[in-house]
Amino acid sequence: MLQVSYIRDNREQVLERLAVKNFKQPELVDEIIRLDNERLAAQRESEEAKAAANQGAKQIGELMRAGKKAEAEQLKANTGNAKENIKRLDEQLATIEESLYQKIILLPNLPHASVPKGLTPEENEVVLENGNKPELPANALPHWELAAKYNLIDFELGVKITGAGFPVYKNKGAKLQRALINFFIDEAEKAGYSEVSVPLMVNEASGFGTSQLPDKEGQMYYVGIDNLYLIPTAEVPITNMYRDVILKGEELPVKNCGHTPCFRREAGSYGAHVRGLNRLHQFDKVEIVQVVHPDRSYDVLEDMSAHVQGLLQKLGLPYRVLRLCGGDMGFGSALTYDMETWSAAQQRWLEVSSVSNFETFQSNRLKLRFRNAEGKTQLAHTLNGSALALPRIVATLLENNQTDKGIKVPEALVPYTKFEWID
């Protein structure tokens, strides 16, 4: 959530940056400023009325002590009218504040100055590309056929149990899942992240705190009877661990990682590009989350990007890094890097990670602060990244490493899988 004071002081810049994000309601900026002016005026009037009432109460006491009861009673009657006026002013102020709040939560975060303009994923900026794309034989299979051939994943059984997008992992497919999770967690811990195990459902306040609500409400699974949401990513519960918390400056950076299943409705997703593991309603992911000093957040973003790239390198997967354009960014992000791996059998890039800096957008909603060197409270910056999401990693591992002998397991995973081949 943007801060009203920043919007007031930087109106032109706010409008300019919102245009980069292709925000369709720029008129909200002036509406917010207008409501804030009303809020300030109502607050001032309320404070003046309360000051006058306090002064009147003091005078009543002085008159009573002086034996001027009649004058005191008259003034007391006037004070009663003042109390009604104060109540009316406070109710008016509360109404204005609620209107202002409902408007400001509709504004997305402002994109960083380096974010390119653009409307579609095709306009994202390629920052770097690493590794060689493997050349597969003519009879190479896509991952969904390899999964069936080696009895690794049963998509139809998942449809029977739940529905499309809920696969059943079997035999070495299940072991590969567990191996990847353990590998990613171990690598995160080596990088200084502390592992946490968090709930898979969150309340509305948590969804709002990390800006999933109200922006992505339609994409989340909702448990109506309990007013809870299944998490779309571990980012939500991990970051909300610090909601309404004031950290000591020396506690920064806070670094956590966690593995969870993730649940996404993916409404409107269909077609060949979502076949197999390409898009699921339930999948596993290891998330890394940091709470940092504002002066460090963009250096930390680069460090987190490098960590994810290191995982892809250790798995031997060719990848590229994209800086997302304004139209392809998330609601709460100031800058996002996407990492994509090359699917050799499908001959296309598959997104496997997003790493984002939210600056103060989440922390303002969360009331997540720290005490700076002067002892004053200040909003922290929050960042998170997928390190990594499993489905498309599994897809590219199966496709890119297929041979006539079977599927070769990357060397880094063998200590976790306890086998070198899927055959």
Tab-separated table of C-alpha atoms in Angstrom:
chain	number	residue	atom	x	y	z
A	1	MET	CA	0.000	0.000	0.000
A	2	LEU	CA	1.388	3.388	-0.985
A	3	GLN	CA	1.751	6.069	1.664
A	4	VAL	CA	-0.624	9.035	1.310
A	5	SER	CA	2.119	11.510	2.192
A	6	TYR	CA	4.242	10.215	-0.698
A	7	ILE	CA	1.313	10.490	-3.131
A	8	ARG	CA	0.637	14.094	-2.033
A	9	ASP	CA	4.282	15.161	-2.337
A	10	ASN	CA	5.013	13.316	-5.612
A	11	ARG	CA	1.774	13.456	-7.599
A	12	GLU	CA	3.357	13.766	-11.062
A	13	GLN	CA	5.899	11.027	-10.421
A	14	VAL	CA	3.193	8.715	-9.060
A	15	LEU	CA	1.075	9.229	-12.193
A	16	GLU	CA	4.110	8.674	-14.421
A	17	ARG	CA	5.095	5.405	-12.702
A	18	LEU	CA	1.494	4.122	-12.613
A	19	ALA	CA	1.363	4.688	-16.381
A	20	VAL	CA	4.374	2.345	-16.759
A	21	LYS	CA	2.297	-0.294	-14.962
A	22	ASN	CA	-0.616	0.449	-17.312
A	23	PHE	CA	-2.872	1.350	-14.395
A	24	LYS	CA	-6.348	2.098	-15.748
A	25	GLN	CA	-7.635	4.416	-12.992
A	26	PRO	CA	-5.174	7.333	-12.704
A	27	GLU	CA	-8.034	9.555	-11.514
A	28	LEU	CA	-7.781	7.737	-8.172
A	29	VAL	CA	-4.611	9.699	-7.398
A	30	ASP	CA	-6.429	13.045	-7.342
A	31	GLU	CA	-9.376	11.455	-5.539
A	32	ILE	CA	-6.997	10.241	-2.816
A	33	ILE	CA	-5.414	13.693	-2.485
A	34	ARG	CA	-8.884	15.294	-2.284
A	35	LEU	CA	-10.015	12.862	0.406
A	36	ASP	CA	-6.801	13.413	2.325
A	37	ASN	CA	-7.444	17.167	2.257
A	38	GLU	CA	-10.926	16.480	3.642
A	39	ARG	CA	-9.411	14.210	6.279
A	40	LEU	CA	-6.937	16.853	7.388
A	41	ALA	CA	-9.661	19.519	7.578
A	42	ALA	CA	-11.994	17.236	9.565
A	43	GLN	CA	-9.161	16.212	11.870
A	44	ARG	CA	-8.246	19.844	12.483
A	45	GLU	CA	-11.872	20.787	13.233
A	46	SER	CA	-12.241	17.830	15.595
A	47	GLU	CA	-9.024	18.693	17.450
A	48	GLU	CA	-10.091	22.348	17.796
A	49	ALA	CA	-13.499	21.297	19.144
A	50	LYS	CA	-11.864	18.953	21.676
A	51	ALA	CA	-9.427	21.671	22.758
A	52	ALA	CA	-12.337	24.090	23.263
A	53	ALA	CA	-14.248	21.442	25.253
A	54	ASN	CA	-11.214	20.817	27.485
A	55	GLN	CA	-10.856	24.535	28.052
A	56	GLY	CA	-14.567	24.727	28.924
A	57	ALA	CA	-14.226	21.864	31.419
A	58	LYS	CA	-11.309	23.684	33.055
A	59	GLN	CA	-13.387	26.879	33.341
A	60	ILE	CA	-16.282	24.956	34.883
A	61	GLY	CA	-13.955	23.684	37.598
A	62	GLU	CA	-12.633	27.162	38.265
A	63	LEU	CA	-16.168	28.624	38.492
A	64	MET	CA	-17.310	25.899	40.893
A	65	ARG	CA	-14.317	26.529	43.115
A	66	ALA	CA	-15.098	30.240	43.044
A	67	GLY	CA	-18.697	29.559	44.163
A	68	LYS	CA	-20.200	30.710	40.847
A	69	LYS	CA	-22.501	27.719	40.473
A	70	ALA	CA	-25.038	29.327	38.114
A	71	GLU	CA	-22.356	30.361	35.655
A	72	ALA	CA	-20.781	26.910	35.923
A	73	GLU	CA	-24.104	25.188	35.172
A	74	GLN	CA	-24.671	27.379	32.123
A	75	LEU	CA	-21.222	26.587	30.811
A	76	LYS	CA	-21.792	22.886	31.516
A	77	ALA	CA	-24.908	22.977	29.328
A	78	ASN	CA	-22.884	24.505	26.509
A	79	THR	CA	-20.225	21.795	26.989
A	80	GLY	CA	-22.895	19.141	26.489
A	81	ASN	CA	-23.663	20.593	23.074
A	82	ALA	CA	-19.939	20.595	22.318
A	83	LYS	CA	-19.708	16.864	23.078
A	84	GLU	CA	-22.432	16.143	20.532
A	85	ASN	CA	-20.561	18.227	18.000
A	86	ILE	CA	-17.318	16.343	18.732
A	87	LYS	CA	-19.103	13.015	18.263
A	88	ARG	CA	-20.466	14.202	14.912
A	89	LEU	CA	-17.034	15.410	13.805
A	90	ASP	CA	-15.365	12.124	14.813
A	91	GLU	CA	-17.977	10.126	12.890
A	92	GLN	CA	-17.410	12.353	9.861
A	93	LEU	CA	-13.632	11.855	10.169
A	94	ALA	CA	-14.035	8.063	10.409
A	95	THR	CA	-16.202	8.044	7.260
A	96	ILE	CA	-13.613	10.066	5.324
A	97	GLU	CA	-10.763	7.835	6.545
A	98	GLU	CA	-12.622	4.697	5.455
A	99	SER	CA	-13.284	6.199	1.997
A	100	LEU	CA	-9.619	7.147	1.704
A	101	TYR	CA	-8.538	3.645	2.746
A	102	GLN	CA	-10.855	1.989	0.204
A	103	LYS	CA	-9.384	4.151	-2.569
A	104	ILE	CA	-5.711	3.773	-1.687
A	105	ILE	CA	-5.789	-0.031	-1.527
A	106	LEU	CA	-6.766	-0.006	-5.224
A	107	LEU	CA	-3.430	1.543	-6.222
A	108	PRO	CA	-0.685	-0.941	-7.190
A	109	ASN	CA	2.911	-0.458	-6.143
A	110	LEU	CA	4.965	1.946	-8.213
A	111	PRO	CA	7.460	0.230	-10.523
A	112	HIS	CA	11.175	0.901	-10.077
A	113	ALA	CA	12.758	3.332	-12.545
A	114	SER	CA	14.467	0.406	-14.343
A	115	VAL	CA	11.179	-1.338	-15.180
A	116	PRO	CA	10.577	-1.204	-18.944
A	117	LYS	CA	7.286	-0.083	-20.423
A	118	GLY	CA	5.186	-2.778	-22.019
A	119	LEU	CA	1.864	-4.586	-21.941
A	120	THR	CA	2.630	-8.252	-22.571
A	121	PRO	CA	5.189	-10.926	-21.586
A	122	GLU	CA	6.734	-10.549	-25.041
A	123	GLU	CA	7.893	-7.066	-24.004
A	124	ASN	CA	9.851	-8.266	-20.969
A	125	GLU	CA	13.563	-7.464	-21.096
A	126	VAL	CA	16.024	-10.364	-21.365
A	127	VAL	CA	18.760	-9.582	-18.841
A	128	LEU	CA	20.938	-12.626	-19.469
A	129	GLU	CA	20.910	-16.152	-20.867
A	130	ASN	CA	23.019	-18.991	-19.480
A	131	GLY	CA	23.813	-22.513	-20.662
A	132	ASN	CA	23.447	-24.377	-23.925
A	133	LYS	CA	20.105	-25.655	-25.150
A	134	PRO	CA	20.338	-29.444	-25.473
A	135	GLU	CA	19.823	-31.047	-28.860
A	136	LEU	CA	17.447	-33.982	-28.520
A	137	PRO	CA	16.960	-36.831	-30.980
A	138	ALA	CA	13.984	-36.763	-33.327
A	139	ASN	CA	12.092	-39.312	-31.213
A	140	ALA	CA	12.398	-37.207	-28.010
A	141	LEU	CA	9.259	-37.098	-25.875
A	142	PRO	CA	7.589	-34.256	-23.940
A	143	HIS	CA	7.555	-34.673	-20.178
A	144	TRP	CA	3.944	-35.877	-19.957
A	145	GLU	CA	4.790	-38.834	-22.237
A	146	LEU	CA	8.012	-39.510	-20.322
A	147	ALA	CA	6.006	-39.451	-17.068
A	148	ALA	CA	3.707	-42.139	-18.461
A	149	LYS	CA	6.530	-44.180	-19.987
A	150	TYR	CA	8.463	-44.409	-16.703
A	151	ASN	CA	5.380	-44.453	-14.426
A	152	LEU	CA	6.358	-41.222	-12.678
A	153	ILE	CA	3.197	-39.087	-12.718
A	154	ASP	CA	-0.438	-40.064	-13.208
A	155	PHE	CA	-2.440	-37.087	-14.422
A	156	GLU	CA	-5.670	-39.031	-15.000
A	157	LEU	CA	-5.626	-40.495	-11.495
A	158	GLY	CA	-5.399	-36.949	-10.173
A	159	VAL	CA	-8.468	-36.031	-12.247
A	160	LYS	CA	-10.338	-38.967	-10.711
A	161	ILE	CA	-9.405	-38.025	-7.144
A	162	THR	CA	-9.775	-34.244	-7.413
A	163	GLY	CA	-9.792	-32.775	-10.911
A	164	ALA	CA	-7.490	-31.510	-13.639
A	165	GLY	CA	-4.313	-29.869	-12.387
A	166	PHE	CA	-3.862	-32.153	-9.352
A	167	PRO	CA	-1.384	-34.853	-10.474
A	168	VAL	CA	-0.377	-37.955	-8.528
A	169	TYR	CA	3.403	-38.498	-8.317
A	170	LYS	CA	4.496	-42.146	-8.157
A	171	ASN	CA	7.627	-44.218	-7.603
A	172	LYS	CA	10.739	-42.344	-8.766
A	173	GLY	CA	8.528	-39.372	-9.670
A	174	ALA	CA	7.561	-38.984	-6.015
A	175	LYS	CA	11.165	-39.501	-4.910
A	176	LEU	CA	12.322	-36.856	-7.392
A	177	GLN	CA	9.846	-34.374	-5.874
A	178	ARG	CA	11.135	-35.019	-2.370
A	179	ALA	CA	14.759	-34.862	-3.534
A	180	LEU	CA	14.251	-31.460	-5.161
A	181	ILE	CA	12.522	-30.056	-2.068
A	182	ASN	CA	15.333	-31.218	0.228
A	183	PHE	CA	18.008	-29.973	-2.179
A	184	PHE	CA	16.406	-26.519	-2.435
A	185	ILE	CA	15.955	-26.238	1.347
A	186	ASP	CA	19.558	-27.300	2.013
A	187	GLU	CA	20.866	-24.767	-0.504
A	188	ALA	CA	18.738	-22.012	1.073
A	189	GLU	CA	20.078	-22.847	4.523
A	190	LYS	CA	23.650	-22.709	3.188
A	191	ALA	CA	22.803	-19.191	1.966
A	192	GLY	CA	21.755	-18.149	5.473
A	193	TYR	CA	18.006	-18.691	5.351
A	194	SER	CA	16.225	-20.195	8.381
A	195	GLU	CA	13.683	-22.881	7.556
A	196	VAL	CA	10.107	-22.459	8.817
A	197	SER	CA	7.072	-24.700	8.435
A	198	VAL	CA	3.930	-22.604	8.104
A	199	PRO	CA	0.129	-23.082	7.791
A	200	LEU	CA	-1.334	-23.842	4.375
A	201	MET	CA	-4.367	-21.619	5.010
A	202	VAL	CA	-4.361	-17.936	5.916
A	203	ASN	CA	-6.930	-15.433	7.083
A	204	GLU	CA	-8.064	-12.347	5.202
A	205	ALA	CA	-5.665	-10.051	7.073
A	206	SER	CA	-2.712	-12.153	5.910
A	207	GLY	CA	-3.894	-12.147	2.301
A	208	PHE	CA	-4.268	-8.368	2.443
A	209	GLY	CA	-0.886	-7.892	4.126
A	210	THR	CA	1.064	-9.396	1.229
A	211	SER	CA	-1.274	-7.829	-1.381
A	212	GLN	CA	-2.960	-11.000	-2.645
A	213	LEU	CA	-6.244	-9.459	-1.487
A	214	PRO	CA	-8.168	-7.816	-2.963
A	215	ASP	CA	-6.099	-8.094	-6.182
A	216	LYS	CA	-5.977	-11.902	-6.656
A	217	GLU	CA	-9.109	-12.986	-4.808
A	218	GLY	CA	-10.481	-14.784	-7.859
A	219	GLN	CA	-7.323	-16.875	-8.218
A	220	MET	CA	-7.304	-18.177	-4.630
A	221	TYR	CA	-9.157	-21.161	-3.206
A	222	TYR	CA	-11.550	-19.946	-0.533
A	223	VAL	CA	-12.799	-21.947	2.466
A	224	GLY	CA	-16.035	-20.043	2.977
A	225	ILE	CA	-17.299	-21.568	6.191
A	226	ASP	CA	-14.118	-20.517	8.018
A	227	ASN	CA	-13.285	-17.410	5.941
A	228	LEU	CA	-9.813	-18.762	5.132
A	229	TYR	CA	-7.774	-18.984	1.936
A	230	LEU	CA	-5.483	-21.785	0.733
A	231	ILE	CA	-2.076	-20.233	0.187
A	232	PRO	CA	-0.981	-19.470	-3.398
A	233	THR	CA	2.640	-19.355	-2.184
A	234	ALA	CA	4.572	-19.654	1.080
A	235	GLU	CA	5.370	-15.950	0.724
A	236	VAL	CA	2.006	-15.166	2.328
A	237	PRO	CA	2.333	-16.965	5.691
A	238	ILE	CA	6.105	-16.447	5.972
A	239	THR	CA	5.943	-12.665	5.422
A	240	ASN	CA	2.907	-12.395	7.710
A	241	MET	CA	4.973	-13.836	10.558
A	242	TYR	CA	6.164	-10.220	10.894
A	243	ARG	CA	2.800	-8.459	10.670
A	244	ASP	CA	2.485	-5.783	13.405
A	245	VAL	CA	6.115	-6.363	14.420
A	246	ILE	CA	8.783	-3.753	15.173
A	247	LEU	CA	12.227	-5.272	14.611
A	248	LYS	CA	15.498	-4.009	16.006
A	249	GLY	CA	17.755	-2.541	13.346
A	250	GLU	CA	20.460	-5.080	14.155
A	251	GLU	CA	18.006	-7.921	13.444
A	252	LEU	CA	17.974	-7.026	9.743
A	253	PRO	CA	18.158	-8.751	7.374
A	254	VAL	CA	15.619	-11.402	8.376
A	255	LYS	CA	15.957	-14.426	6.070
A	256	ASN	CA	13.457	-17.300	6.017
A	257	CYS	CA	12.779	-20.191	3.677
A	258	GLY	CA	9.997	-22.737	3.618
A	259	HIS	CA	8.503	-25.540	1.576
A	260	THR	CA	4.744	-25.717	1.039
A	261	PRO	CA	2.235	-26.957	-1.449
A	262	CYS	CA	0.760	-23.994	-3.352
A	263	PHE	CA	-2.855	-23.741	-4.511
A	264	ARG	CA	-3.969	-21.641	-7.473
A	265	ARG	CA	-7.279	-21.712	-9.271
A	266	GLU	CA	-5.644	-20.539	-12.543
A	267	ALA	CA	-9.077	-19.547	-13.830
A	268	GLY	CA	-9.187	-19.206	-17.600
A	269	SER	CA	-6.024	-21.238	-18.217
A	270	TYR	CA	-6.427	-23.783	-20.993
A	271	GLY	CA	-4.800	-24.977	-24.201
A	272	ALA	CA	-1.688	-26.910	-25.219
A	273	HIS	CA	0.649	-24.584	-23.299
A	274	VAL	CA	-0.816	-25.751	-19.968
A	275	ARG	CA	-0.478	-29.465	-20.689
A	276	GLY	CA	1.194	-31.822	-18.207
A	277	LEU	CA	3.164	-29.985	-15.525
A	278	ASN	CA	3.124	-26.662	-17.351
A	279	ARG	CA	0.290	-25.288	-15.208
A	280	LEU	CA	-1.229	-26.881	-12.121
A	281	HIS	CA	-3.741	-26.056	-9.406
A	282	GLN	CA	-1.551	-27.648	-6.719
A	283	PHE	CA	2.239	-27.789	-6.778
A	284	ASP	CA	5.199	-27.743	-4.400
A	285	LYS	CA	7.586	-24.853	-4.025
A	286	VAL	CA	10.429	-23.677	-1.817
A	287	GLU	CA	10.173	-19.952	-1.098
A	288	ILE	CA	12.841	-17.555	0.156
A	289	VAL	CA	11.740	-14.360	1.953
A	290	GLN	CA	13.762	-11.448	3.284
A	291	VAL	CA	12.944	-8.404	5.426
A	292	VAL	CA	15.701	-5.837	4.943
A	293	HIS	CA	16.798	-2.255	5.487
A	294	PRO	CA	15.512	-0.020	2.653
A	295	ASP	CA	19.064	1.000	1.719
A	296	ARG	CA	19.953	-2.642	0.973
A	297	SER	CA	16.896	-4.006	-0.789
A	298	TYR	CA	18.065	-3.744	-4.396
A	299	ASP	CA	21.434	-5.311	-3.588
A	300	VAL	CA	19.499	-8.075	-1.821
A	301	LEU	CA	17.279	-8.518	-4.890
A	302	GLU	CA	20.378	-9.176	-6.994
A	303	ASP	CA	21.670	-11.622	-4.359
A	304	MET	CA	18.361	-13.515	-4.374
A	305	SER	CA	18.384	-13.648	-8.171
A	306	ALA	CA	21.935	-15.015	-8.065
A	307	HIS	CA	20.861	-17.676	-5.538
A	308	VAL	CA	18.082	-18.907	-7.828
A	309	GLN	CA	20.417	-18.887	-10.821
A	310	GLY	CA	22.900	-20.935	-8.795
A	311	LEU	CA	20.255	-23.625	-8.259
A	312	LEU	CA	19.555	-23.812	-11.997
A	313	GLN	CA	23.267	-24.025	-12.738
A	314	LYS	CA	23.727	-26.892	-10.263
A	315	LEU	CA	20.836	-28.718	-11.935
A	316	GLY	CA	22.477	-28.207	-15.331
A	317	LEU	CA	19.471	-26.406	-16.794
A	318	PRO	CA	19.845	-23.703	-19.456
A	319	TYR	CA	17.984	-20.600	-18.318
A	320	ARG	CA	17.393	-16.940	-18.938
A	321	VAL	CA	16.556	-14.012	-16.641
A	322	LEU	CA	13.870	-11.488	-17.551
A	323	ARG	CA	13.150	-8.079	-16.086
A	324	LEU	CA	9.366	-7.857	-16.252
A	325	CYS	CA	7.786	-4.946	-18.042
A	326	GLY	CA	5.172	-2.786	-16.330
A	327	GLY	CA	2.188	-4.613	-17.809
A	328	ASP	CA	3.420	-8.072	-16.777
A	329	MET	CA	4.323	-7.239	-13.167
A	330	GLY	CA	2.452	-8.214	-10.043
A	331	PHE	CA	0.218	-5.732	-8.219
A	332	GLY	CA	2.555	-5.298	-5.248
A	333	SER	CA	5.964	-5.555	-6.902
A	334	ALA	CA	8.360	-2.669	-7.571
A	335	LEU	CA	10.734	-4.848	-9.619
A	336	THR	CA	10.507	-8.510	-10.607
A	337	TYR	CA	12.962	-10.871	-12.254
A	338	ASP	CA	11.576	-14.034	-13.816
A	339	MET	CA	13.785	-17.057	-14.400
A	340	GLU	CA	12.858	-19.390	-17.244
A	341	THR	CA	14.334	-22.775	-18.187
A	342	TRP	CA	14.492	-24.119	-21.728
A	343	SER	CA	12.163	-27.039	-22.421
A	344	ALA	CA	13.996	-28.942	-25.144
A	345	ALA	CA	11.109	-31.228	-26.098
A	346	GLN	CA	8.521	-28.440	-26.166
A	347	GLN	CA	11.001	-25.978	-27.684
A	348	ARG	CA	9.991	-23.101	-25.451
A	349	TRP	CA	10.906	-21.261	-22.283
A	350	LEU	CA	9.090	-22.155	-19.045
A	351	GLU	CA	8.936	-19.804	-16.057
A	352	VAL	CA	10.260	-21.484	-12.900
A	353	SER	CA	10.852	-18.557	-10.540
A	354	SER	CA	9.947	-14.952	-9.795
A	355	VAL	CA	12.078	-12.842	-7.469
A	356	SER	CA	10.556	-9.513	-6.416
A	357	ASN	CA	11.263	-6.423	-4.357
A	358	PHE	CA	8.100	-4.935	-2.829
A	359	GLU	CA	9.899	-2.022	-1.157
A	360	THR	CA	7.463	-0.694	1.522
A	361	PHE	CA	4.262	-1.766	-0.262
A	362	GLN	CA	3.739	-4.920	1.820
A	363	SER	CA	5.311	-3.579	5.012
A	364	ASN	CA	2.934	-0.597	5.032
A	365	ARG	CA	-0.010	-3.006	4.909
A	366	LEU	CA	1.628	-5.309	7.447
A	367	LYS	CA	2.769	-2.480	9.746
A	368	LEU	CA	6.164	-4.173	9.604
A	369	ARG	CA	8.757	-1.741	10.936
A	370	PHE	CA	12.223	-1.546	12.453
A	371	ARG	CA	14.012	0.933	14.690
A	372	ASN	CA	16.647	2.834	12.765
A	373	ALA	CA	19.959	4.189	14.105
A	374	GLU	CA	18.133	7.216	15.570
A	375	GLY	CA	15.712	4.951	17.420
A	376	LYS	CA	12.766	5.965	15.234
A	377	THR	CA	10.441	3.396	13.649
A	378	GLN	CA	10.670	3.008	9.875
A	379	LEU	CA	8.999	0.731	7.338
A	380	ALA	CA	11.199	-2.186	6.239
A	381	HIS	CA	11.466	-3.513	2.688
A	382	THR	CA	10.254	-7.035	1.873
A	383	LEU	CA	11.413	-9.377	-0.886
A	384	ASN	CA	10.610	-12.926	-1.902
A	385	GLY	CA	11.454	-15.464	-4.537
A	386	SER	CA	10.718	-18.976	-5.748
A	387	ALA	CA	13.760	-21.124	-5.040
A	388	LEU	CA	12.315	-23.088	-6.710
A	389	ALA	CA	8.844	-24.107	-7.931
A	390	LEU	CA	8.938	-27.811	-8.796
A	391	PRO	CA	6.584	-28.613	-11.723
A	392	ARG	CA	8.414	-26.967	-14.621
A	393	ILE	CA	11.781	-27.853	-13.102
A	394	VAL	CA	10.678	-31.503	-13.202
A	395	ALA	CA	9.360	-31.015	-16.753
A	396	THR	CA	12.660	-29.652	-18.064
A	397	LEU	CA	14.775	-32.140	-16.108
A	398	LEU	CA	12.859	-35.054	-17.642
A	399	GLU	CA	12.861	-33.644	-21.164
A	400	ASN	CA	16.406	-32.281	-21.337
A	401	ASN	CA	18.074	-35.342	-19.765
A	402	GLN	CA	16.303	-38.092	-21.700
A	403	THR	CA	18.498	-40.675	-23.440
A	404	ASP	CA	18.046	-44.085	-25.005
A	405	LYS	CA	19.109	-45.574	-21.664
A	406	GLY	CA	16.628	-43.545	-19.614
A	407	ILE	CA	16.605	-40.152	-17.898
A	408	LYS	CA	19.884	-39.054	-16.309
A	409	VAL	CA	19.513	-37.513	-12.849
A	410	PRO	CA	21.640	-34.364	-12.319
A	411	GLU	CA	24.709	-35.052	-10.208
A	412	ALA	CA	23.653	-32.529	-7.543
A	413	LEU	CA	20.440	-34.495	-6.931
A	414	VAL	CA	21.889	-38.020	-6.720
A	415	PRO	CA	22.686	-37.765	-2.972
A	416	TYR	CA	18.999	-36.962	-2.469
A	417	THR	CA	17.372	-39.378	-4.944
A	418	LYS	CA	19.784	-42.248	-4.170
A	419	PHE	CA	19.598	-43.209	-7.864
A	420	GLU	CA	21.369	-41.888	-10.979
A	421	TRP	CA	18.857	-42.972	-13.614
A	422	ILE	CA	15.132	-43.055	-14.175
A	423	ASP	CA	14.605	-46.150	-16.286
